PDB file of C-alpha atoms in Angstrom:
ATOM      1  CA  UNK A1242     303.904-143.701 198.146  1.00  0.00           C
ATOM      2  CA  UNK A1243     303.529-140.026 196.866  1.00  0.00           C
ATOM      3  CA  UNK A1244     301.966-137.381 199.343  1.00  0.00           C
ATOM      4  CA  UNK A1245     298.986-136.068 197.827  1.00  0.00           C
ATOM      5  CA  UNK A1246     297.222-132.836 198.957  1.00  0.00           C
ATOM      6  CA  UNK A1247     293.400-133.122 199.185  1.00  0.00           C
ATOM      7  CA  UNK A1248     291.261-131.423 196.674  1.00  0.00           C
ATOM      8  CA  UNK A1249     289.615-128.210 197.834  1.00  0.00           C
ATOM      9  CA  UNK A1250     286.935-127.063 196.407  1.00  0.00           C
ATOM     10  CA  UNK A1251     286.057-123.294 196.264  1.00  0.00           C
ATOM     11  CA  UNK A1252     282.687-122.304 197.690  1.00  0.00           C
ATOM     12  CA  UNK A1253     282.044-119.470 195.330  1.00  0.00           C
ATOM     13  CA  UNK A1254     283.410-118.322 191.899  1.00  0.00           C
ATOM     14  CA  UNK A1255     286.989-117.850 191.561  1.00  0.00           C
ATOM     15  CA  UNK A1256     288.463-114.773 190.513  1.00  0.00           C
ATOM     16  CA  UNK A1257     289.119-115.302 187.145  1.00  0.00           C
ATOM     17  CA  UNK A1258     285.398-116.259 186.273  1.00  0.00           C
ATOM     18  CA  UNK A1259     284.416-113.025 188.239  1.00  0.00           C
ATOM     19  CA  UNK A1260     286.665-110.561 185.951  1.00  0.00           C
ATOM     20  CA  UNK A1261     285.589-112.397 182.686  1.00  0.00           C
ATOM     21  CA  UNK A1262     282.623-111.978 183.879  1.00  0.00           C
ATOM     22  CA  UNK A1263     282.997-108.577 184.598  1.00  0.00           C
ATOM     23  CA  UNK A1264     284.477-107.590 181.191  1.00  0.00           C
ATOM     24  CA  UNK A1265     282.040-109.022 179.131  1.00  0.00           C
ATOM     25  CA  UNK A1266     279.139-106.964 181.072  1.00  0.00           C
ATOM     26  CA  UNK A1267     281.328-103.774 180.561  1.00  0.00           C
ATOM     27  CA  UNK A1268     281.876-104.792 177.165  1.00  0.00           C
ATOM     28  CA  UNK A1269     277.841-105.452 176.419  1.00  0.00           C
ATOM     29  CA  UNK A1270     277.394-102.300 178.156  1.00  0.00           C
ATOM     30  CA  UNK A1271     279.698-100.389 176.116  1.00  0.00           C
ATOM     31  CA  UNK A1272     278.454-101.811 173.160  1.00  0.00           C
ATOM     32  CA  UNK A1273     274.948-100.892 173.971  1.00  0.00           C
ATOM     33  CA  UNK A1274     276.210 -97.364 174.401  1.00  0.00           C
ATOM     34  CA  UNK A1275     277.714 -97.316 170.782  1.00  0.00           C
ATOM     35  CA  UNK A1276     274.583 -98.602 169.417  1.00  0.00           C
ATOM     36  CA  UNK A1277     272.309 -95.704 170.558  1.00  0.00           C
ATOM     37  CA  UNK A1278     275.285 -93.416 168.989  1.00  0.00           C
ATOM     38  CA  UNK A1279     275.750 -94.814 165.661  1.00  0.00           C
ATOM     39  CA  UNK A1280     271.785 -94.788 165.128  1.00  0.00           C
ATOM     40  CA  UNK A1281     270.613 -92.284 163.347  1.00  0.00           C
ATOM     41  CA  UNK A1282     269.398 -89.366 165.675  1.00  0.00           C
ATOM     42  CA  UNK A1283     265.595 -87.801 165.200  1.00  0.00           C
ATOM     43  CA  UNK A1284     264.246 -84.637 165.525  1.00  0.00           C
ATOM     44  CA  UNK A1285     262.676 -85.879 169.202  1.00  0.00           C
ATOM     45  CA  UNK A1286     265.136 -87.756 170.193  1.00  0.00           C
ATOM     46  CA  UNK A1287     267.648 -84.850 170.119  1.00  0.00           C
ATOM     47  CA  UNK A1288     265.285 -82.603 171.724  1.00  0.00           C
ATOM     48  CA  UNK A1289     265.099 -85.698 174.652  1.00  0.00           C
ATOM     49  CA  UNK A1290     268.591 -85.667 175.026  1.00  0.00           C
ATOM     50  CA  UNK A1291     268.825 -81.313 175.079  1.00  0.00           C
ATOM     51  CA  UNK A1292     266.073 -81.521 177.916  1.00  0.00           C
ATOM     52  CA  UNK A1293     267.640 -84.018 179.966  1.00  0.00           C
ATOM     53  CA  UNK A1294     271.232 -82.215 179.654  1.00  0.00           C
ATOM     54  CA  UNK A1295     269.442 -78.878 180.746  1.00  0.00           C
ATOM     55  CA  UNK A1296     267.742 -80.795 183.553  1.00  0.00           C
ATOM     56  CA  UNK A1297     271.189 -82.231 184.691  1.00  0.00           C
ATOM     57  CA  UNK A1298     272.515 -78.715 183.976  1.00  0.00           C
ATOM     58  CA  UNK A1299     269.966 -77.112 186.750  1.00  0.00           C
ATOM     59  CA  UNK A1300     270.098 -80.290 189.053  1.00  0.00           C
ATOM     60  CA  UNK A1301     273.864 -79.341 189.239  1.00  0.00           C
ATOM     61  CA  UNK A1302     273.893 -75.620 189.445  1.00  0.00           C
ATOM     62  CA  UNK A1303     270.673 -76.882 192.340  1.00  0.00           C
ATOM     63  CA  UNK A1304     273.378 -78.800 194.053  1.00  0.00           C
ATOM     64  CA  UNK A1305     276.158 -76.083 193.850  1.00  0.00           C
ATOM     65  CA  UNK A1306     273.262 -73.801 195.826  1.00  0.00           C
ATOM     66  CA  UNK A1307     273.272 -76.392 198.772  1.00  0.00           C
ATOM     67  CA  UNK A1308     276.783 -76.709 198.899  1.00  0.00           C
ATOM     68  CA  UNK A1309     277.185 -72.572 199.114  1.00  0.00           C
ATOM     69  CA  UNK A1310     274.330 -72.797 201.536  1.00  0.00           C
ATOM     70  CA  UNK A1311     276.163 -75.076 204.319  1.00  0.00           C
ATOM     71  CA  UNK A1312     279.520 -73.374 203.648  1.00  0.00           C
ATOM     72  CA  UNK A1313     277.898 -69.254 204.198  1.00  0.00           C
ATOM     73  CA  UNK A1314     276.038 -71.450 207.557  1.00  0.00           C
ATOM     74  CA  UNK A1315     279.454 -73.546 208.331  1.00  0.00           C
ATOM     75  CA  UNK A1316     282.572 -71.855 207.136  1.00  0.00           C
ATOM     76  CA  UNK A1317     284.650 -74.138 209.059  1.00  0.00           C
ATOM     77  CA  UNK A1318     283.496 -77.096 206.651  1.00  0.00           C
ATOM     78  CA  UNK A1319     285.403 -75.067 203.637  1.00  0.00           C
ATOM     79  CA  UNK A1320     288.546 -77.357 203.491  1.00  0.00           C
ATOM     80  CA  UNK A1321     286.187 -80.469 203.526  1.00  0.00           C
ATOM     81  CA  UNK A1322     283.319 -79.121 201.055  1.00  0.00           C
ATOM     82  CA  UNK A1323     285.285 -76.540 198.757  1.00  0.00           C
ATOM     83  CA  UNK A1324     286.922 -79.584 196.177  1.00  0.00           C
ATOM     84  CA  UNK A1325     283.104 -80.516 196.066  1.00  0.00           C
ATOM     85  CA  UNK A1326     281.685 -77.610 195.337  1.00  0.00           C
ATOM     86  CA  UNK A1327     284.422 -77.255 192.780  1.00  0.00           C
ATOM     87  CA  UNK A1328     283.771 -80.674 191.231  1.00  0.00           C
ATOM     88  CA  UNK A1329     279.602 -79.887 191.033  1.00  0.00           C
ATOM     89  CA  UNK A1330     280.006 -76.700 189.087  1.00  0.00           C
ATOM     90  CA  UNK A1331     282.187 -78.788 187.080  1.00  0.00           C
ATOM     91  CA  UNK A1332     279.430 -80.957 186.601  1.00  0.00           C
ATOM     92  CA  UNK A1333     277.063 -78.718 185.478  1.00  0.00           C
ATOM     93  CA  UNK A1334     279.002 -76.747 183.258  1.00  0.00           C
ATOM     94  CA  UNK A1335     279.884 -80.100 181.256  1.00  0.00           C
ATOM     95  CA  UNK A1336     275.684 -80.391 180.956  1.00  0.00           C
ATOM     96  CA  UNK A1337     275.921 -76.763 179.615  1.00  0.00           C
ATOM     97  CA  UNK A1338     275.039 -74.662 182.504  1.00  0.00           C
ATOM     98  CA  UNK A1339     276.048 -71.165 183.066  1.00  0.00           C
ATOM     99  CA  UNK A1340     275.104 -68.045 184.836  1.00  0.00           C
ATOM    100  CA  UNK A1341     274.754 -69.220 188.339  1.00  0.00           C
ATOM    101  CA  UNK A1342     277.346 -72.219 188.353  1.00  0.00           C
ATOM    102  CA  UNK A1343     279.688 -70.853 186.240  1.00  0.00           C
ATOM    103  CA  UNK A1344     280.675 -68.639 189.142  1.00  0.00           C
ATOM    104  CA  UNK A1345     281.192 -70.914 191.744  1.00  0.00           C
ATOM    105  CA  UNK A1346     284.727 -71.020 191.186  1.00  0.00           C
ATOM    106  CA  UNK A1347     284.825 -68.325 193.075  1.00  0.00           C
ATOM    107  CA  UNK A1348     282.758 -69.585 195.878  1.00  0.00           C
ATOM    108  CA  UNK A1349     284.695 -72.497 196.579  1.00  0.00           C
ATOM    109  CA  UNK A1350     287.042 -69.935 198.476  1.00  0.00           C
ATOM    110  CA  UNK A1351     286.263 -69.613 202.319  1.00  0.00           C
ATOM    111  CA  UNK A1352     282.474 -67.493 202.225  1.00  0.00           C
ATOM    112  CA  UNK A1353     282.990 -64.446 203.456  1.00  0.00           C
ATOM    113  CA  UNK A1354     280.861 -63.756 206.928  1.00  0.00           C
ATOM    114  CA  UNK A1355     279.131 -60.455 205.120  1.00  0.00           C
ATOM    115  CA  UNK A1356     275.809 -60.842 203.980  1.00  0.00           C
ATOM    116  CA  UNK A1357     275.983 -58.267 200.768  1.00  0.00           C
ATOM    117  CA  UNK A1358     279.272 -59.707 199.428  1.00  0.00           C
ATOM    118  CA  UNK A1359     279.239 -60.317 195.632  1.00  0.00           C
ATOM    119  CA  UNK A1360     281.141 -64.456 196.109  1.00  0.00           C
ATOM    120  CA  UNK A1361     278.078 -65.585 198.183  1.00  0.00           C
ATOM    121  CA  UNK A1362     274.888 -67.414 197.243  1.00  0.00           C
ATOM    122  CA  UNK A1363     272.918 -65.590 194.148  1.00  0.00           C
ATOM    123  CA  UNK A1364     270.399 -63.384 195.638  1.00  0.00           C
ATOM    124  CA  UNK A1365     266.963 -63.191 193.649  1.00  0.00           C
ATOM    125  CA  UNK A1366     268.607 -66.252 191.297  1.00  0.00           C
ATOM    126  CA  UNK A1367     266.298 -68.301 191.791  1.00  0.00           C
ATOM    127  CA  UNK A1368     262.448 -69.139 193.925  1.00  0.00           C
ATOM    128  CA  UNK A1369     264.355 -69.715 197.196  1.00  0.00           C
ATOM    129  CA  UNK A1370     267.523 -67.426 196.948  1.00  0.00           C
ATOM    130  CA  UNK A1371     269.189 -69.779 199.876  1.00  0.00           C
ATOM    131  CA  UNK A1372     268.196 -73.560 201.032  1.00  0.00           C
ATOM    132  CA  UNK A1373     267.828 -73.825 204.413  1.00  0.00           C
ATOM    133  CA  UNK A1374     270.548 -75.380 206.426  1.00  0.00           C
ATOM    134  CA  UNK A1375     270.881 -77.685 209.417  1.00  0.00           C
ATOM    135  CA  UNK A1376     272.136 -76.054 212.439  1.00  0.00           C
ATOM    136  CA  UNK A1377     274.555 -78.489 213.050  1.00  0.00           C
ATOM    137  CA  UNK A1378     277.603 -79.146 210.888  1.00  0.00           C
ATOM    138  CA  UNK A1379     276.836 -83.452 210.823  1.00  0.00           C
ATOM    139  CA  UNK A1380     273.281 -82.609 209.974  1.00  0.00           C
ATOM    140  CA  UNK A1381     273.961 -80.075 207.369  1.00  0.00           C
ATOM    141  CA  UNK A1382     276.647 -82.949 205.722  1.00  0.00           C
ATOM    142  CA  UNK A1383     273.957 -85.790 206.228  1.00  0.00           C
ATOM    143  CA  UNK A1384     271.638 -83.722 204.004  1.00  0.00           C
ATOM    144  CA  UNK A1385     274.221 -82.483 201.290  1.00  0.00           C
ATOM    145  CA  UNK A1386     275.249 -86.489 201.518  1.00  0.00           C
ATOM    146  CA  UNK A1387     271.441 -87.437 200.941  1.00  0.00           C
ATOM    147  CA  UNK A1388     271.134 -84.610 198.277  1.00  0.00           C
ATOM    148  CA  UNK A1389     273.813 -86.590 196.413  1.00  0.00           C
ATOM    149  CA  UNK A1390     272.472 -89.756 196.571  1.00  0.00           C
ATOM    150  CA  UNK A1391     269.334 -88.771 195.693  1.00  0.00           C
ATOM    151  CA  UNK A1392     270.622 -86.634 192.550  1.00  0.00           C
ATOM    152  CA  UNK A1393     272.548 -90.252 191.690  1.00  0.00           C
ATOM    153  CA  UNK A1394     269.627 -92.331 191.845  1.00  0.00           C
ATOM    154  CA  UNK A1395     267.630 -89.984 189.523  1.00  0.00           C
ATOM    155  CA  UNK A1396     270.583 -89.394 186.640  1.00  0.00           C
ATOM    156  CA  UNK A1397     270.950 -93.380 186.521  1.00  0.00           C
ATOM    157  CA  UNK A1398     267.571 -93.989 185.706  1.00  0.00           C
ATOM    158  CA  UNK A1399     267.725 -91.400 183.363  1.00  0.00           C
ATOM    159  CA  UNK A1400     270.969 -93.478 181.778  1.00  0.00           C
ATOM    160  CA  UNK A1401     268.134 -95.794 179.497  1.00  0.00           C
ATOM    161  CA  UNK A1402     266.720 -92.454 177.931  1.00  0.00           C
ATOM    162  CA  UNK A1403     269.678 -90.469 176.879  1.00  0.00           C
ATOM    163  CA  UNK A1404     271.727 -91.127 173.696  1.00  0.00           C
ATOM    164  CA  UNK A1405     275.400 -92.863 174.131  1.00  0.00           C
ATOM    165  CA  UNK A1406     277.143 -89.559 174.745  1.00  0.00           C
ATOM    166  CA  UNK A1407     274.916 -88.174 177.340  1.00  0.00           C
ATOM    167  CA  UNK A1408     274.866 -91.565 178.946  1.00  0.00           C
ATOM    168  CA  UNK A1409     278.326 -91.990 179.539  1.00  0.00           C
ATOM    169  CA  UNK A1410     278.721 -88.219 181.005  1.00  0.00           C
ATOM    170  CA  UNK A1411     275.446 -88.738 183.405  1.00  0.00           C
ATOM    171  CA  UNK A1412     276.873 -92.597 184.364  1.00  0.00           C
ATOM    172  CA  UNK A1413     280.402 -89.990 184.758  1.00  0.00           C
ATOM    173  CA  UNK A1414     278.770 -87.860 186.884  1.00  0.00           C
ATOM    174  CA  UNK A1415     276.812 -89.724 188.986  1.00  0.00           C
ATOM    175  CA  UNK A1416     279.454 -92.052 189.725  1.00  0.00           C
ATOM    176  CA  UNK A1417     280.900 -88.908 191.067  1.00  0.00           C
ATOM    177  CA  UNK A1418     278.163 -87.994 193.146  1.00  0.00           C
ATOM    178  CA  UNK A1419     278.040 -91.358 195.160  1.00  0.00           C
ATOM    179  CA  UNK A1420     281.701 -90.959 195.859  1.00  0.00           C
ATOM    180  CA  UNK A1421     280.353 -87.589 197.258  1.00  0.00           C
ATOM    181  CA  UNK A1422     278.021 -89.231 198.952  1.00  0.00           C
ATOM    182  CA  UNK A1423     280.291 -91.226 200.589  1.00  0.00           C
ATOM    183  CA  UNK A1424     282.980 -88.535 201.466  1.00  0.00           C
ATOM    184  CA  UNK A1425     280.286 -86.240 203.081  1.00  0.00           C
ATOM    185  CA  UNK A1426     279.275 -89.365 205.517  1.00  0.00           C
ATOM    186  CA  UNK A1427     282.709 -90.492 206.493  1.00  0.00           C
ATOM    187  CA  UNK A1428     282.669 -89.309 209.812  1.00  0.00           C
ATOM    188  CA  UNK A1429     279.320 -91.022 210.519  1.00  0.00           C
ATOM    189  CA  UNK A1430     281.439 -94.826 210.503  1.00  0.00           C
TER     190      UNK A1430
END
């Protein structure tokens, strides 16, 4: 008589059904993203899409402030917050942005302890020259963390109303920002 293995049954989907799965959402989605580009673009919907790119342009450049903000209060968080920074200016200057963001390069290097040094937070730039920072160097991450996820949350829902293009670079972006998220709150586990 032949030895026979029982049957098991899996209690959930395997992992074939999952990936198909998968594709064919990230192939809808990416099909719904070429849609919107090969439509033809109006007058108001490319003004839309030049708002929202300045808006992401000044959330990032917003962002870059903060980050500048807890390294002039917390130099010692430089080799943890520098590729950030770095990454956030990128961010905004592939929205557009200039002038303030555009030299953060430069302010990725270790803030200098002087208060009139030219590589430190742009006085007069803006309505509040310099956001105010935690004292302590976990609080001052937990709120550049939240800053991030809260800058995430707002450029996803703001995926539905862009055109394919601008979609894919906010979806880029914001992707980036919750691996942010989660890099600033490391410690915290």
């Amino acid at each position: 008589m032949p030895f026979t293995l029982p049957s098991r049954t899996p209690s959930g989907p395997r992992r074939r059904s999952l990936l198909a799965g998968a594709a064919g959402a990230g192939a809808a989605l990416l099909a719904g993203c070429s849609a919107s580009d090969s439509s033809p673009g109006t007058t108001g919907s490319s003004s839309a899409a030049a708002r929202a790119r300045a808006r992401a342009a000044r959330d990032s450049e917003r962002l870059a402030e903060r980050y500048r903000a807890v390294l002039a209060a917390h130099p010692a968080l430089d080799a943890r917050l520098a590729p950030l920074l770095a990454e956030v200016v990128r961010h905004a200057q592939a929205f557009g942005g200039g002038g303030r963001a555009s030299d953060a390069a430069s302010a990725s290097a270790p803030a200098p302890s002087s208060a009139g040094s030219s590589t430190g937070p742009p006085a007069g730039a803006s309505p509040s020259p310099s956001p105010a920072v935690p004292a302590t160097r976990k609080a001052a991450l937990a709120e550049l963390a939240a800053a991030e996820r809260a800058l995430t949350d707002r450029r996803m829902k703001a995926l539905a109303d862009v055109p394919g293009e601008l979609a894919r670079l906010l979806a880029s972006v914001a992707a980036a920002g919750a691996g942010h998220a989660f890099l600033l709150t490391e410690d915290e586990k």
